[in-house]
Amino acid sequence: MSIKRVLTGITTTGTPHLGNYVGAIRPAIEASRQPGVESFYFLADYHALIKCDDPARIQRSTLEIAATWVAAGLDPERVTFYRQSDIPEIPELTWLLTCVTGKGLLNRAHAYKAAVDRNEAAGVDPDADVNAGLFMYPVLMGADILMFKAHQVPVGRDQIQHIEMARDMAQRFNHLYGEHLVLPEALIEESVATLPGLDGRKMSKSYDNTIPLFTPPEQMRKLIAGILTDSRAPGEPKEVEGSALFQIYQAFASAEETQALRQAYADGIAWGDAKQLLWERVTREVAPMRATYEDLIAHPERLEDILQAGAAKARKLSTALIADLRQAVGLRRLGSSASPARAAQAEKVSLPSFKQYRENDGRFYFKLQDGQGKLLLQSTGFEAPKAAGQAIAQLKQSPEATLNALQGQWAAADGVSTAQIIAALQSLAEAA
Ligand code: TRP
């Protein structure tokens, strides 16, 4: 059986809450116990610096997140659990990737674009208060992923674009320097709940509507009492649909328990009683983890040892890959030369290609395929073969502008991003 590598990072800016636990921590730990899976989990503290300049908060968050994962059952012996900033090869790979990443690709990254859009809406300079870390974020994330040759990256939907960009970087690097990097895929767990927060919106630190996982039980009770409900009185039947309280309960309860609460809603349970049930259920789930958590928080040096051992494991891989990549790009001892095998391998990577053809409707079409023959882009029908030919020539010459200019005359193949098409066209342009 081939081993599948799964990798994910957690940015160290906050305190883990119920939403993180249900949506990320619990499913990740379950997945790490499956046979045939090799898991990498890391504390993304370089990423934290992009949005947080409070050193104490970064350190505290790193401690709390590490303690949470271990308390929730992550087995550091079985998985590779490390802190990003303990792996100096990651910033080094970031630079190698920076040099094969189009600036235009980064201009289109959602996180950066959203900041620019906000500035434009506010009528200030588009780059006001935007640090270059935010701009480079997808490259750092690409390095995190590509460093350990991850096949799958479990992330939320908001991160899909970053995984696609990491694929583009890997493709581009491999195209230029030979097959060194593995193309990762985003893994979106449809079955995993996104938990609503106190106000019914997604539970998130940015909405300030969270319930911290290890908040003391009495504090947890107060927070749960504050969950938004409607104004139905005791005795009145209540809707489970759209009830944040119900959804949070469901994320912790068994099917039978959930069914019982559903019945209680129909029977008109008072909101206060329903909140009591939720508090009991959540505290019951958290209780066995709490002792370990508190113990680790009180003994940071134990976590530090765990992280150092994880870094040593991770660096066996990262130092080996970086040595290969330095050699591949030409950062070499003087007098040494590229191994012939490597040069031959680099040449073998085949280029994308255009195919032109005529359909039964009498019109002229073209499509773009990658080096392995996979369809990337399909045109609509052109009246004349010359028009199709010109479109191809322009696409080769200025990929992005032409894709925009030809809006409506082409479609990306299923699962192919515009960024991938642009990368393919760029590699054609360069080979010409
Ligand atoms: N950017 C991710 C987030 O905000 C965290 C992260 C950093 C990450 N590096 C990663 C996730 C690599 C997966 C893989 O959620």
PDB file of C-alpha atoms in Angstrom, residues 4 33 57 61 63 95 128 134-135 139 146 168 176 188 192 204 206 219 229 261 265 281 287 289 300 303 355 398 421:
ATOM      1  CA  LYS A   4      -0.327   9.003   1.771  1.00  0.00           C
ATOM      2  CA  ARG A  33      -4.778   7.253  13.346  1.00  0.00           C
ATOM      3  CA  ARG A  57       0.576  36.603  22.184  1.00  0.00           C
ATOM      4  CA  SER A  61      -0.841  30.969  21.358  1.00  0.00           C
ATOM      5  CA  LEU A  63       1.824  27.060  23.816  1.00  0.00           C
ATOM      6  CA  TRP A  95      12.951  32.057  -1.578  1.00  0.00           C
ATOM      7  CA  ALA A 128      -1.967  51.125   2.819  1.00  0.00           C
ATOM      8  CA  LEU A 134       0.623  39.272   3.438  1.00  0.00           C
ATOM      9  CA  PHE A 135       1.575  39.502  -0.214  1.00  0.00           C
ATOM     10  CA  VAL A 139       4.649  31.361  -1.174  1.00  0.00           C
ATOM     11  CA  LEU A 146       6.077  21.294  -0.801  1.00  0.00           C
ATOM     12  CA  ASP A 168       1.444  25.901  -9.674  1.00  0.00           C
ATOM     13  CA  LEU A 176      12.456  24.277 -14.815  1.00  0.00           C
ATOM     14  CA  ILE A 188     -12.090  19.492   1.934  1.00  0.00           C
ATOM     15  CA  VAL A 192     -17.108  18.149   9.096  1.00  0.00           C
ATOM     16  CA  SER A 204     -14.399  32.690  14.535  1.00  0.00           C
ATOM     17  CA  SER A 206     -12.539  37.618  13.926  1.00  0.00           C
ATOM     18  CA  GLN A 219     -17.054  30.489  32.382  1.00  0.00           C
ATOM     19  CA  THR A 229     -31.820  32.043  20.503  1.00  0.00           C
ATOM     20  CA  LEU A 261     -32.764  16.999  21.835  1.00  0.00           C
ATOM     21  CA  TYR A 265     -37.249  21.069  20.875  1.00  0.00           C
ATOM     22  CA  ARG A 281     -22.496  17.593  27.021  1.00  0.00           C
ATOM     23  CA  ALA A 287     -13.163  16.994  30.932  1.00  0.00           C
ATOM     24  CA  MET A 289      -8.612  16.410  27.969  1.00  0.00           C
ATOM     25  CA  PRO A 300       5.933  24.298  28.870  1.00  0.00           C
ATOM     26  CA  LEU A 303       5.921  20.672  25.113  1.00  0.00           C
ATOM     27  CA  LYS A 355      -4.397  21.064 -30.540  1.00  0.00           C
ATOM     28  CA  SER A 398       0.783  37.303 -23.537  1.00  0.00           C
ATOM     29  CA  ILE A 421      -3.587  27.679 -17.407  1.00  0.00           C
TER      30      ILE A 421
END
